[in-house]
Coordinates of C-alpha atoms and ligand atoms in Angstrom, one line a residue:
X1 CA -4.7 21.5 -10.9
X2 CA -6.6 24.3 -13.0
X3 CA -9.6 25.5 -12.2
X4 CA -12.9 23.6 -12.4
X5 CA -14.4 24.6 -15.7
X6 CA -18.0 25.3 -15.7
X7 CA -20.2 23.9 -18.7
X8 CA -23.3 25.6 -19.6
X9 CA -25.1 22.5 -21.1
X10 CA -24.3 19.2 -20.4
X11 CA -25.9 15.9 -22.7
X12 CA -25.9 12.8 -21.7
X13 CA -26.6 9.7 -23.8
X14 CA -27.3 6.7 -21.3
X15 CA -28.0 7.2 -17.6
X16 CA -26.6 3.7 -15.6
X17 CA -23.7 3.7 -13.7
X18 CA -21.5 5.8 -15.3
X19 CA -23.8 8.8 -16.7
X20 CA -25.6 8.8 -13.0
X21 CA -22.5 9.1 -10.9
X22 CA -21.5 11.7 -13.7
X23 CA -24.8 13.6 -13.6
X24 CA -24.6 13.6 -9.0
X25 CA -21.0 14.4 -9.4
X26 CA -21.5 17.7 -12.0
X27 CA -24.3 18.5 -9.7
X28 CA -23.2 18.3 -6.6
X29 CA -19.6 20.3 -7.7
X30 CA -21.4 23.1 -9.4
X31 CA -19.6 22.4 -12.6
X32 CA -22.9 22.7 -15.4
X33 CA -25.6 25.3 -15.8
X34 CA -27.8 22.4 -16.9
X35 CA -28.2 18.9 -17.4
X36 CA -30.3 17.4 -20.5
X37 CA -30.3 13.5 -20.2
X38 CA -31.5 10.5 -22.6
X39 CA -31.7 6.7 -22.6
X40 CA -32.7 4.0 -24.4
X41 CA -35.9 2.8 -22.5
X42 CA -38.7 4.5 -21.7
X43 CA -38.3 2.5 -18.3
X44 CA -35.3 4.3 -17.7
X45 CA -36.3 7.8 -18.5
X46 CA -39.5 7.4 -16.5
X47 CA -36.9 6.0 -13.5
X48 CA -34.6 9.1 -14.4
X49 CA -37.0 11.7 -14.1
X50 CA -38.2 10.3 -10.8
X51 CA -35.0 10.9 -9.6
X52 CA -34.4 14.7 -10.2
X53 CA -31.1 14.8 -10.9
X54 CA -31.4 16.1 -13.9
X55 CA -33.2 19.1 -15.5
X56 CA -34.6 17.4 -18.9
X57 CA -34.9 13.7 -19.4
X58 CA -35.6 13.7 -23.6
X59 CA -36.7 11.3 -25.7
X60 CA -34.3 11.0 -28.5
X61 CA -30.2 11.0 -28.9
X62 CA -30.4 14.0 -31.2
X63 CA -33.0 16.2 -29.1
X64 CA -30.4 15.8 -25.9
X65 CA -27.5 17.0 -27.6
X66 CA -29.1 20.4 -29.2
X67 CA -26.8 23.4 -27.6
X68 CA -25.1 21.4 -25.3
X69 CA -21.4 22.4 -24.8
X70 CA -20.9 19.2 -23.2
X71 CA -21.9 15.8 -24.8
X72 CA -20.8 12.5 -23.1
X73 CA -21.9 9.0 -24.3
X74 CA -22.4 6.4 -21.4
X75 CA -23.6 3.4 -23.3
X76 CA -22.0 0.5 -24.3
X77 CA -18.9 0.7 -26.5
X78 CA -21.0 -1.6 -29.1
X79 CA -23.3 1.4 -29.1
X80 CA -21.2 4.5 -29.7
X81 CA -20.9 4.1 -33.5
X82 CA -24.8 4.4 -34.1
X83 CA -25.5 7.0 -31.8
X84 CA -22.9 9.0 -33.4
X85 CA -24.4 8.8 -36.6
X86 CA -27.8 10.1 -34.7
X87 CA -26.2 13.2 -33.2
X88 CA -23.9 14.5 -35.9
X89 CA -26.7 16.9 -37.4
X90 CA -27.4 18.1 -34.3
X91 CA -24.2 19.0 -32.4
X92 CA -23.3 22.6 -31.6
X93 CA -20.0 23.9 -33.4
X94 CA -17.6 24.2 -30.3
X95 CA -19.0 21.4 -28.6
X96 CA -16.6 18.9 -26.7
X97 CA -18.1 15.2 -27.4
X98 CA -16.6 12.5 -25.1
X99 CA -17.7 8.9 -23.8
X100 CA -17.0 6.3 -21.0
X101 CA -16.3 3.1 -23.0
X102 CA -13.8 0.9 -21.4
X103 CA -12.0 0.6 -25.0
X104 CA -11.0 2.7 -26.9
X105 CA -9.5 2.5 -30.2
X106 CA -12.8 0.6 -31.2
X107 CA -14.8 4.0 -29.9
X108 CA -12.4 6.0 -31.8
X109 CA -12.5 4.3 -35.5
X110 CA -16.5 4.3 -34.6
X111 CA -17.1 7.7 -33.9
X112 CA -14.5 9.9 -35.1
X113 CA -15.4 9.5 -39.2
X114 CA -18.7 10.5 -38.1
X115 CA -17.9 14.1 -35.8
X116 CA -18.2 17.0 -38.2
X117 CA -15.1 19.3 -38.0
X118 CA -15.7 22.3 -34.9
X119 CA -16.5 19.5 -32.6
X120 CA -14.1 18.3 -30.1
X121 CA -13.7 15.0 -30.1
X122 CA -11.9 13.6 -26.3
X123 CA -12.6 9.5 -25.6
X124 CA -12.1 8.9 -22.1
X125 CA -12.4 6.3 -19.8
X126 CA -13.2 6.6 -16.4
X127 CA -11.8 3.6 -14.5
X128 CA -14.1 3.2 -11.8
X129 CA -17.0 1.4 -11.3
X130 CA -19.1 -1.1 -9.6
X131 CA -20.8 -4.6 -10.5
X132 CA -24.1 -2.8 -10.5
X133 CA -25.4 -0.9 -13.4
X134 CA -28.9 1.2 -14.2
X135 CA -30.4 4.6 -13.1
X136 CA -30.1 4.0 -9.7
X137 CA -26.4 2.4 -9.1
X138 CA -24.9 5.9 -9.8
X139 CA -22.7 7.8 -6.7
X140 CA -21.5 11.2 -6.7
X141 CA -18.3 9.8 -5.0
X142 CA -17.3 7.2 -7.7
X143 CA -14.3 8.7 -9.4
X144 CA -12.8 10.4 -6.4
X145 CA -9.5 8.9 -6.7
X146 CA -9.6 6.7 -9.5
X147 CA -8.0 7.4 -13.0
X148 CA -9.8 9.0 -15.9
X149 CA -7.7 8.0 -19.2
X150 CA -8.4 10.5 -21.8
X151 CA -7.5 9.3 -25.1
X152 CA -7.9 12.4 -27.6
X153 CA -6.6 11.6 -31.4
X154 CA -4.0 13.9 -32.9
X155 CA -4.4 16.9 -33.5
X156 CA -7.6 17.0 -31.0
X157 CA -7.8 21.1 -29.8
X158 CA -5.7 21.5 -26.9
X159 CA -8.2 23.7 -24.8
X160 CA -10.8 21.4 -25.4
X161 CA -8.7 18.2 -23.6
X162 CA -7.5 20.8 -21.3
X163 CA -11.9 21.5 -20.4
X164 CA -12.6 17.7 -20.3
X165 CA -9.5 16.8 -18.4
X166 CA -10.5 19.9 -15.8
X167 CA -14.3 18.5 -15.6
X168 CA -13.0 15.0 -14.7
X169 CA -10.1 16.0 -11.8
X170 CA -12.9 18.6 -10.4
X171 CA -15.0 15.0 -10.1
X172 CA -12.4 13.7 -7.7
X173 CA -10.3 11.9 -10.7
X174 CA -6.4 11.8 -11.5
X175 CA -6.0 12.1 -15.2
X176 CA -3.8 11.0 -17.2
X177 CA -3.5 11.4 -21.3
X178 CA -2.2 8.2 -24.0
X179 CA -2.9 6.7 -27.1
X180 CA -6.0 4.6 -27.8
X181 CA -3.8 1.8 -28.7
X182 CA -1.7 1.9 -25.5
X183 CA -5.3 2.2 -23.5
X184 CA -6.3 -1.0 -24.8
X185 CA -3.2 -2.7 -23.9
X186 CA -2.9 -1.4 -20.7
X187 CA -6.5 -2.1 -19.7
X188 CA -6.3 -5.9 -21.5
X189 CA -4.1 -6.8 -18.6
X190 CA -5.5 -4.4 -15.5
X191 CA -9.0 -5.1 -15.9
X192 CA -10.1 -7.1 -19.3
X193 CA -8.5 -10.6 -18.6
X194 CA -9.3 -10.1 -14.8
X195 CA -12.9 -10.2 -15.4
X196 CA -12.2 -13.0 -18.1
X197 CA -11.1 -15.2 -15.6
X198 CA -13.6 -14.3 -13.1
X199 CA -16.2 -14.9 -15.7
X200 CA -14.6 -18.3 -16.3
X201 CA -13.9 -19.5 -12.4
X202 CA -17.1 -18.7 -11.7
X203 CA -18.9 -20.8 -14.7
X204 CA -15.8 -23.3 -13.8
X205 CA -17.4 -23.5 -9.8
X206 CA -21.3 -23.9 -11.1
X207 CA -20.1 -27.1 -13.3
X208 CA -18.3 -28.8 -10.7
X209 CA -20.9 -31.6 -9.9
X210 CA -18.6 -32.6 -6.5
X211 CA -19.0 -29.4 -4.9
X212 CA -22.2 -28.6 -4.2
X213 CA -23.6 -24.9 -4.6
X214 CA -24.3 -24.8 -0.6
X215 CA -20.3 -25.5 0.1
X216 CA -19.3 -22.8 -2.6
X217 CA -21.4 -20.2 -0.8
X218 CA -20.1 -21.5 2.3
X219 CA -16.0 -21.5 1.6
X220 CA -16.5 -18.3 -0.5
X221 CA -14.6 -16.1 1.5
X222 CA -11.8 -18.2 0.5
X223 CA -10.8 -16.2 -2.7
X224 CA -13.6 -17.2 -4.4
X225 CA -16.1 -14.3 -3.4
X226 CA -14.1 -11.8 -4.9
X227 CA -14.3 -13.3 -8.4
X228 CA -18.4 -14.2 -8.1
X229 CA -18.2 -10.2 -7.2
X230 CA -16.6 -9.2 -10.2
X231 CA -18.7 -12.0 -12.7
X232 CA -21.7 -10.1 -11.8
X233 CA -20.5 -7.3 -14.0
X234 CA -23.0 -6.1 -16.8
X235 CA -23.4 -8.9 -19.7
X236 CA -23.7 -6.7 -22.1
X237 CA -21.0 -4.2 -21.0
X238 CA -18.2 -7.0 -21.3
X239 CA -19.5 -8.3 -24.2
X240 CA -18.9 -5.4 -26.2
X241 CA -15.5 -5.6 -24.2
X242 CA -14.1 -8.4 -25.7
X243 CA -15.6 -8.2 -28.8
X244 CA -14.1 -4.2 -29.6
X245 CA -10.6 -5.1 -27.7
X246 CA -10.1 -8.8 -29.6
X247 CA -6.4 -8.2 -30.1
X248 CA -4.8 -6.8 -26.6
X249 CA -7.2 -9.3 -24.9
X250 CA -6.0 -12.3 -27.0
X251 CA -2.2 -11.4 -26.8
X252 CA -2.5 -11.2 -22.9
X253 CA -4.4 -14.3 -22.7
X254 CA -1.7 -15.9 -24.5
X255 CA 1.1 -14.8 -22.2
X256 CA -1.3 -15.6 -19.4
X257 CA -1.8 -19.5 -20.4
X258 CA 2.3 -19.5 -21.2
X259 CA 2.7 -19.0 -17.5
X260 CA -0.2 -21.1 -16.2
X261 CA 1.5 -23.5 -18.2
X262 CA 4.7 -22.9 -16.2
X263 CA 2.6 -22.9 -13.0
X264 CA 1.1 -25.8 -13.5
X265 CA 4.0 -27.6 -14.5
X266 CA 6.1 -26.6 -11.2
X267 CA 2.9 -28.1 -9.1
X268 CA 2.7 -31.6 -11.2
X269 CA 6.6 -32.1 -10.2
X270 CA 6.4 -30.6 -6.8
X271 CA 8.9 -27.7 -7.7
X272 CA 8.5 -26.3 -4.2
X273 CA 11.2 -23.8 -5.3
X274 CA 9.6 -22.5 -8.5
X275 CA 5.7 -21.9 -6.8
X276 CA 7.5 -20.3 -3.9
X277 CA 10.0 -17.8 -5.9
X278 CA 6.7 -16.7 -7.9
X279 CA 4.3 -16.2 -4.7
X280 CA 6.9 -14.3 -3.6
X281 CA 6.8 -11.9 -6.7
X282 CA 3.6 -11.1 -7.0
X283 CA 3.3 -10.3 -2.8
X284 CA 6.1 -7.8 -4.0
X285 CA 4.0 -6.4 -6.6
X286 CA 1.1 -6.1 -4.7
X287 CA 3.1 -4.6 -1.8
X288 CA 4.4 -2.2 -4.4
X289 CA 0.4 -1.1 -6.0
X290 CA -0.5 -0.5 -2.3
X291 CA 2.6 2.0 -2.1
X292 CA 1.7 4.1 -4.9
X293 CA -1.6 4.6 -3.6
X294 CA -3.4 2.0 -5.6
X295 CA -5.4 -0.2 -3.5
X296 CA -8.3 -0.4 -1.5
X297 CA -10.1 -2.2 0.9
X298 CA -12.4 -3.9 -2.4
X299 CA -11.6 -3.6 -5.8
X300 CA -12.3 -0.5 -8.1
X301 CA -14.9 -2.3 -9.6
X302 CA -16.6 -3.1 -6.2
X303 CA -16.1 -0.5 -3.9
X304 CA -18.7 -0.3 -1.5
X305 CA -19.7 3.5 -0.7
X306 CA -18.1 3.8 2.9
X307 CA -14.9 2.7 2.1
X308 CA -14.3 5.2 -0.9
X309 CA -11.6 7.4 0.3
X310 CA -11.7 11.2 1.3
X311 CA -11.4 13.6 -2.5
X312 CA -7.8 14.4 -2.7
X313 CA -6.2 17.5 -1.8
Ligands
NAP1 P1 -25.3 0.7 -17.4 O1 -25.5 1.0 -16.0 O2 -25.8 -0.6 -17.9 O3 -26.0 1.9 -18.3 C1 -26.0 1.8 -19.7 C2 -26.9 2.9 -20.3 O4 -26.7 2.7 -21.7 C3 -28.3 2.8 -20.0 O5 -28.9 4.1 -19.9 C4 -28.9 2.1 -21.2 O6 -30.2 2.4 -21.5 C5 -28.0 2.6 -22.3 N1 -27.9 1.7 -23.5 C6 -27.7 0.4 -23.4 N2 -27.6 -0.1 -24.7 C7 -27.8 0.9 -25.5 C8 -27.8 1.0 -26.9 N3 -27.7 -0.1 -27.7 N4 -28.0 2.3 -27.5 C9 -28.2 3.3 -26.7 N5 -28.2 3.3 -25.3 C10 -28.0 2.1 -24.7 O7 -23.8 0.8 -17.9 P2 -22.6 1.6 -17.3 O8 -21.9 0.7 -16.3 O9 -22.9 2.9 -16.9 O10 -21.6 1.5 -18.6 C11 -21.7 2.5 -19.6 C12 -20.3 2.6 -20.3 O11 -19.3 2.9 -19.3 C13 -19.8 1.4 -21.0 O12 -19.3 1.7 -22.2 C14 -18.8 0.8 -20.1 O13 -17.7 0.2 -20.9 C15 -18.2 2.1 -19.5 N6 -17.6 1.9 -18.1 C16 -18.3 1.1 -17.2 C17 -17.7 0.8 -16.0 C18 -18.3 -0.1 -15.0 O14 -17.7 -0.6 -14.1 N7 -19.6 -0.3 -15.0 C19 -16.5 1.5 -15.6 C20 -15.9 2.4 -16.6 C21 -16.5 2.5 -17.8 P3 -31.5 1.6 -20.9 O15 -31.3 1.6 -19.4 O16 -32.6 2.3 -21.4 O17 -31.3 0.2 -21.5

């Protein structure tokens, strides 16, 4: 692993989940001089300078950004085009400008046209989180662990991917490097469609007239409180989700109804054979996630705090 790099000014645009475990993590790590940090309430600035973290809370995009070496966007993806357009007149030649959305070819065709040339431009995606969002969700610990996909567009300066990629594994993340398209895809069927059909049981459980809402809090534990768990992720974050990552989502949704189809089918003619051979696949690949290190006593997006593993070696 190389060396933590150490950034003399670091911007960021947003302050929830994301930027705050960002901002405790770079603190707490020693890896910035200073951090200069903006959202887009005054209720959340007033909340952020409370909090100390950081050491400027501005009031505008393009105010947060002057001189920064580091400039990470940690709004929604629906967001990222605008605020580009706010900061490009204000971004320091040399300056690496990164974001957190959880798409990113979207991100990419957003901001990229607007990034003068000089700037780095590195997307990445830090896949961690939690169902809770605003100033004070954020935890220093959050990425220790988890993946950080960094999806830089050809021909992207080497040293610059090389900084951001340093910044994110001196946060406690493993990183890896691929294409936006291939990010898209990849997170359609890992994380997208999983919080579709949590978003969809969920509403499915509130309609069900029979079962009333005392019994559903009651029987939760069996499977179902995982999914109400991950349904109370940010509205507006998975919004912009599906909206900016349309085509992986649908394609995967489309294999996913062929083989509820098939599911279904084996249940209505009491193919004991078929349900069982499947079960039995899908223990194998769990069995084979928790081998390469991949699970954990919750899911990424609900880890509680205590049962976030050590920072790896
Ligand atoms: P969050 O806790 O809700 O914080 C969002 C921040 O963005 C807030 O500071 C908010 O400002 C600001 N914001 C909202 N709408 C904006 C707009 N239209 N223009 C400018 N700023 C705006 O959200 P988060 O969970 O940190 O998510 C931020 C990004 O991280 C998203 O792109 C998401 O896809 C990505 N991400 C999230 C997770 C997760 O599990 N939560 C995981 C990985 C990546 P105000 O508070 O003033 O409204």
């Amino acid at each position: 692993m190389s060396a933590a790099p150490h950034f003399k000014k670091l911007a960021l645009i947003g302050f929830g989940l994301i930027g705050g475990s960002i901002a405790r993590g770079a603190r707490a790590h020693g890896l910035v001089g200073e951090i200069v940090t903006t959202a887009r309430s005054e209720t959340t600035r007033a909340r952020v300078k409370e909090l100390g973290i950081v050491d400027a809370v501005v009031e505008t995009n393009a105010e947060a950004v002057r001189d920064a070496d580091l400039v990470i966007l940690c709004i929604p993806v629906g967001a990222c085009g605008p605020v580009a357009q706010e900061i490009v007149a204000d971004l320091k030649v040399g300056a690496i400008v990164s974001d957190v959305g959880s798409v990113k070819s979207a991100v990419v065709k957003d901001m990229a046209p607007h990034l003068p040339p000089g700037v780095h431009f590195v997307p990445a995606h830090p896949v961690a989180g939690t169902e809770h969002s605003g100033p004070d969700s954020g935890f220093a610990e959050l990425f220790i662990n988890r993946w950080c996909i960094l999806t830089p567009p050809e021909g992207t300066d080497s040293g610059a991917v090389e900084r951001l990629r340093a910044f994110w594994a001196a946060l406690g993340a493993k990183v890896e490097i691929m294409t936006p398209d291939h990010h898209d895809l990849v997170l359609a069927i890992t994380s997208h469609l999983p919080h579709l059909i949590a978003y969809t049981i969920v509403g499915t459980a509130d309609e069900l007239a029979q079962v009333t809402e005392s019994e559903v809090m009651k029987f939760s534990a069996g499977g179902f409180r995982d999914f109400t768990r991950i349904a109370a992720s940010d509205p507006t974050m998975w919004r912009d989700v599906f909206l900016n990552n349309k085509d992986a989502v649908l394609e995967m949704l489309g294999t996913f109804n062929e083989d509820l189809a098939k599911l279904t089918r084996a249940i209505r003619r009491g193919d004991g054979e078929a349900l069982f051979e499947h079960f039995a696949r899908t223990r194998a690949i769990r069995r084979g996630i928790v081998e390469i290190g991949q699970d954990s006593a919750a899911p990424d997006f609900g880890r509680p705090h205590e049962q976030i593993g050590k920072r790896p070696k």
